[in-house]
Short mmCIF file of C-alpha atoms in Angstrom, two decimals:
data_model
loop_
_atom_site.label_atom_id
_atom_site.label_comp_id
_atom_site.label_asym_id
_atom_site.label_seq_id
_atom_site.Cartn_x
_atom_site.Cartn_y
_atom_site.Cartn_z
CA UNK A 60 74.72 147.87 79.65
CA UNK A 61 74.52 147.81 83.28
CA UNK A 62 77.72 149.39 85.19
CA UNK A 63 79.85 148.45 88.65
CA UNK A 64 81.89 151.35 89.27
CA UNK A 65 84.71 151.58 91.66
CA UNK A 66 87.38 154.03 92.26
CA UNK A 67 90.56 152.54 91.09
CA UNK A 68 92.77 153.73 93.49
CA UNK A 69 95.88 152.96 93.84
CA UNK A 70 94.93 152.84 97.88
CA UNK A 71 98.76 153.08 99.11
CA UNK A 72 98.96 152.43 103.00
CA UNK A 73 100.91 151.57 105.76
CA UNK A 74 100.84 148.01 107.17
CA UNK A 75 98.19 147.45 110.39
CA UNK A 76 95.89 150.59 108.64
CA UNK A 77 92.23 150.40 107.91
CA UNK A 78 91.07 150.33 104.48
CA UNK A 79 87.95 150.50 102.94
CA UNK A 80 86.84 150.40 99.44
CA UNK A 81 83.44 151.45 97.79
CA UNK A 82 81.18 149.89 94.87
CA UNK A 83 78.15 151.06 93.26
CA UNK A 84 76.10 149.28 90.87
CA UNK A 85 73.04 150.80 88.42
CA UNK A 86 70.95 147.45 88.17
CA UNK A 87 68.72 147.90 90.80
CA UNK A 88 67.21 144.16 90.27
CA UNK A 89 70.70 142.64 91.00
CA UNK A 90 70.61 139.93 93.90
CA UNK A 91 73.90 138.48 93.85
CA UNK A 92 77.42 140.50 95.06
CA UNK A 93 80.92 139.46 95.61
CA UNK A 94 84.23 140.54 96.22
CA UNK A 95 86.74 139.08 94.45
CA UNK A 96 90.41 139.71 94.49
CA UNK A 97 93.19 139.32 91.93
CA UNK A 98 96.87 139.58 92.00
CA UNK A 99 99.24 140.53 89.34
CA UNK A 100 98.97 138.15 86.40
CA UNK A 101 97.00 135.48 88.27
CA UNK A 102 93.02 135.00 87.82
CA UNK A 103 90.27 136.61 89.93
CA UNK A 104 89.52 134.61 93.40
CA UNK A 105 86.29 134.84 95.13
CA UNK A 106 87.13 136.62 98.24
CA UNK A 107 83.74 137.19 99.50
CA UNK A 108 80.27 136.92 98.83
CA UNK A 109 78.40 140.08 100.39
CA UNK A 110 75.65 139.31 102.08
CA UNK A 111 72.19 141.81 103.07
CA UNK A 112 73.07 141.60 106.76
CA UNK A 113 76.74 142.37 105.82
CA UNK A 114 79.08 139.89 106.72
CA UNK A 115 82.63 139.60 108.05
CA UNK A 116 85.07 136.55 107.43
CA UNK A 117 88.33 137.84 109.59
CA UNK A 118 89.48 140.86 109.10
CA UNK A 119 87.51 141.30 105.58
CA UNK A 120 83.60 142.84 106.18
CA UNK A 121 81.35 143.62 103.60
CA UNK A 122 78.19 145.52 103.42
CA UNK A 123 75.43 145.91 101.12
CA UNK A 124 73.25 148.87 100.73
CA UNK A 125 70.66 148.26 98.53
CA UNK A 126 68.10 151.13 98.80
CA UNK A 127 71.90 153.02 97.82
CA UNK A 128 73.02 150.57 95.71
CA UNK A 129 76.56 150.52 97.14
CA UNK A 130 78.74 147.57 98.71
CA UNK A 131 81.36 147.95 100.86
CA UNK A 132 84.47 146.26 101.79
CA UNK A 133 86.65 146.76 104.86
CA UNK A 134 90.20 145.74 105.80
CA UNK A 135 91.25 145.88 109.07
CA UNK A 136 95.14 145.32 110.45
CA UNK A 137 96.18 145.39 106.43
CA UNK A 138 98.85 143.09 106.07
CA UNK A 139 101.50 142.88 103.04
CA UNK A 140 100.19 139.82 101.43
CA UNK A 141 97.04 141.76 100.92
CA UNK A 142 98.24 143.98 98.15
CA UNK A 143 96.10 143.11 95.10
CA UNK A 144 93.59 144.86 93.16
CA UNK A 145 89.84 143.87 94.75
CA UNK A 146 87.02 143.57 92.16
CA UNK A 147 83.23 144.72 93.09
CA UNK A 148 81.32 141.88 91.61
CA UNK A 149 77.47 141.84 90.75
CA UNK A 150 74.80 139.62 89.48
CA UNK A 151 73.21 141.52 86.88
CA UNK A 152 70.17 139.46 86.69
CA UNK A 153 66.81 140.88 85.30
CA UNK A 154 64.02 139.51 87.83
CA UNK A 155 63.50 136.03 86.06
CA UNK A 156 65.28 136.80 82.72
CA UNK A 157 67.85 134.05 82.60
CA UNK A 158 71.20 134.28 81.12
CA UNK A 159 72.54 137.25 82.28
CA UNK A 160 76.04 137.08 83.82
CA UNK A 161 77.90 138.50 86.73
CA UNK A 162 79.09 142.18 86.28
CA UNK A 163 82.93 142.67 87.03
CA UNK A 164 83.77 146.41 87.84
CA UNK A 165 87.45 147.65 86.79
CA UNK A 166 88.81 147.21 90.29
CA UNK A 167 90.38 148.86 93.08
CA UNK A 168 94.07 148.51 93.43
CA UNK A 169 95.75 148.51 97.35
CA UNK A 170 99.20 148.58 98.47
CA UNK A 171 100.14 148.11 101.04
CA UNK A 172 103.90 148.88 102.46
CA UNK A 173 105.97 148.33 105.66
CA UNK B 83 92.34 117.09 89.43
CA UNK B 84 90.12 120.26 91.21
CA UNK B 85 89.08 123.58 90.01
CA UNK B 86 89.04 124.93 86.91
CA UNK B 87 91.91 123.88 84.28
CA UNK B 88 93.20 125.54 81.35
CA UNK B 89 94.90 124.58 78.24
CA UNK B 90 97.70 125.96 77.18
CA UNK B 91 98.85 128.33 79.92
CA UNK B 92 101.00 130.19 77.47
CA UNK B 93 100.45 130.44 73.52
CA UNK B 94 102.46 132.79 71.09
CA UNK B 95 100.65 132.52 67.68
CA UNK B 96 100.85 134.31 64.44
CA UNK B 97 98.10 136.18 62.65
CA UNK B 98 97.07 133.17 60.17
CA UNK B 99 97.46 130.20 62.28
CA UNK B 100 94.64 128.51 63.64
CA UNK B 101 94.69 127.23 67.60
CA UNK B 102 92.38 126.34 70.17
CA UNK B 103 92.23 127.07 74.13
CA UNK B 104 90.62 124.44 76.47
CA UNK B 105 89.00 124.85 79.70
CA UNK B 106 87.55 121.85 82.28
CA UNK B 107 85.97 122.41 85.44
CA UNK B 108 85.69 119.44 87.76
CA UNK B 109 83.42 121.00 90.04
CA UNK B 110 79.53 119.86 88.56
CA UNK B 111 79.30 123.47 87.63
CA UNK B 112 76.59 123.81 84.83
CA UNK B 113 77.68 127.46 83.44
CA UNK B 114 80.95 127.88 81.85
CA UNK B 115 82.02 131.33 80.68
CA UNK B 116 85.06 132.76 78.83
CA UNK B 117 86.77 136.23 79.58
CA UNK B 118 89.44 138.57 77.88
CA UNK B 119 91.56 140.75 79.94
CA UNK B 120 94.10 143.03 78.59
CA UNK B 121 96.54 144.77 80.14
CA UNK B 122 95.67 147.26 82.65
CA UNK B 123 91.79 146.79 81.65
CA UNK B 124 88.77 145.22 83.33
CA UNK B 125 87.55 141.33 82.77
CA UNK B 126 85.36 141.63 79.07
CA UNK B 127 82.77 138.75 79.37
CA UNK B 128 83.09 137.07 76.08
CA UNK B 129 80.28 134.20 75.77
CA UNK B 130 78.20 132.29 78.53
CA UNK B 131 77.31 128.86 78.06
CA UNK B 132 74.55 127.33 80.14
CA UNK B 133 73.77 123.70 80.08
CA UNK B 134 76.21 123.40 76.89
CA UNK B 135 73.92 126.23 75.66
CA UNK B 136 75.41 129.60 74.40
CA UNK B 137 73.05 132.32 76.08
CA UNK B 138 75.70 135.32 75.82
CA UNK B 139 77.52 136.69 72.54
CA UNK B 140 79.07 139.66 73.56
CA UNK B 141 79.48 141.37 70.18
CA UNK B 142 82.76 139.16 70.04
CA UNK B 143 84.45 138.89 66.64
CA UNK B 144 83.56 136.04 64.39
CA UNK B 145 87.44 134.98 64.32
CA UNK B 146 86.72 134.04 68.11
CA UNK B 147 84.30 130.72 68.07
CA UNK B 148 83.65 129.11 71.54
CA UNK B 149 82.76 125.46 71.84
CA UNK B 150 80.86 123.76 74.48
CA UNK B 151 80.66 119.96 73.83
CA UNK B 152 79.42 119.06 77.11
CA UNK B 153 78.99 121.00 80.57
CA UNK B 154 82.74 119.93 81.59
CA UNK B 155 84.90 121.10 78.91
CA UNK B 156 84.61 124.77 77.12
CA UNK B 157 87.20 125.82 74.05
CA UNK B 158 87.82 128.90 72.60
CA UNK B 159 89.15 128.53 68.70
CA UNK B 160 90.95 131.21 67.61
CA UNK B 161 92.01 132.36 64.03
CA UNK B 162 93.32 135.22 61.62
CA UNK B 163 93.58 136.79 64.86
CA UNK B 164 94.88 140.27 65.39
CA UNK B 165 97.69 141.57 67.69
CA UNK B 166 95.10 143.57 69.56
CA UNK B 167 93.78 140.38 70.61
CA UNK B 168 96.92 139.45 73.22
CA UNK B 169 95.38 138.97 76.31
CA UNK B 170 94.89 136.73 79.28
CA UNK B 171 91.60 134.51 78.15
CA UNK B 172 90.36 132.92 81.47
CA UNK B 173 87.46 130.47 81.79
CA UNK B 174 85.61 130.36 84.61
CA UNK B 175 82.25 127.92 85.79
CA UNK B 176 79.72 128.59 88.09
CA UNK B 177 76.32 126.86 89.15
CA UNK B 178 73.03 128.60 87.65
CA UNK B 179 70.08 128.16 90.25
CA UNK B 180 67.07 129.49 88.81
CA UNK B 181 67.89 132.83 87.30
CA UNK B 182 71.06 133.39 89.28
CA UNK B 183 74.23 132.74 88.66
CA UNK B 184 76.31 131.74 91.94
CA UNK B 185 79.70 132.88 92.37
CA UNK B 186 82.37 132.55 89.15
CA UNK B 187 85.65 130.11 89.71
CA UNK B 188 88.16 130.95 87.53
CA UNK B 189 91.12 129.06 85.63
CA UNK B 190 95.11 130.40 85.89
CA UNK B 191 94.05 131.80 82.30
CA UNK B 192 95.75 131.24 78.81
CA UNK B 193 98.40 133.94 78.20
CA UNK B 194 97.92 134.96 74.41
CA UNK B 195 100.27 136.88 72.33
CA UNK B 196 99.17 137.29 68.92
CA UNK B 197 102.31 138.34 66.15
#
């Protein structure tokens, strides 16, 4: 089955620091990507959708490497509330095969502390 | 209502009862998915329903049967289950355009404990 690995941290850091987390994926015909973030014993949210060009929304920017196959996602001026565990998220299609799902990864988990 | 809903929130069950989750998105959505998540472990995508059409059976135990009357609602029936099936089940939808499937909404999730 095609894999998204991330490293699962836990990322502990102070409030205001820069963060950035890492994603790979093995499908190399996979067009879609997301981040997506979930706290403790809620559902997933769609944070971000990552786009070619990379894309920032705030202090949240994603990239997307795909000759690497790796997506990015960077958090500036880290504030409490954004202590969560952030999900790499990819489209695992197969060219024009349909019915193939998106690909969670296991997640990387931040903390962030005053 | 918005979003995606889900049916009971919290269910406690024993191993030989029979019970049923429900999910209903009330965004257009025309994929409707359902996902296990145990403790400390990643989302496991369960089924994948596309126009009321299963197109995903992830090697999921017969004792798990998904329903898809129509592209709104989604259920999950559930019997003889085992304890090692307590979980969070969450349903999610998304729109399929072509071969791609746009980003996943998900429901607050049905918090299973199996006895």
């Amino acid at each position: 089955r095609k894999e998204v690995e991330q490293d699962p941290g836990p990322f502990n850091v102070p409030e205001g620091a820069t963060v950035a987390f890492n994603c790979t994926y093995s499908n190399s015909a996979s067009q879609s990507f997301f981040w997506y973030r979930q706290d403790c014993r809620k559902e997933p949210k769609l944070l971000m959708s990552v786009y070619s060009s990379g894309n920032e929304d705030g202090r949240f920017t994603a990239q997307l490497n795909r000759a690497s196959q790796y997506i990015s996602l960077l958090i500036r001026d880290s504030k409490l509330s954004d202590s969560a565990t952030y999900l790499c998220v990819v489209n695992g299609g197969e060219g024009n095969q349909a019915g193939t799902a998106l690909i969670f990864g296991k997640g990387t988990t931040l903390s962030v502390s005053s | 209502e918005t979003g995606v809903t889900q049916t009971p929130r919290h269910l406690v069950m024993g191993m030989t009862n029979k019970k049923s989750l429900k999910c209903e998105q009330h965004l257009g959505h025309n994929a409707m998915y359902w996902y296990k998540q145990s403790a400390k472990k990643p989302l496991e995508l369960m089924f994948v329903y596309n126009f009321k059409e299963q197109t995903e059976n992830n090697s999921v135990p017969s004792r798990f049967s998904p329903e898809c009357p129509n592209s709104s609602h989604l259920f999950l029936h559930l019997h003889t289950l085992q304890p090692e099936d307590s979980a969070l089940y969450l349903c999610a939808s998304s729109h399929l355009v072509g071969s791609s499937y746009n980003e996943q909404f998900f429901g607050p999730g049905t918090r299973l404990t199996v006895l």
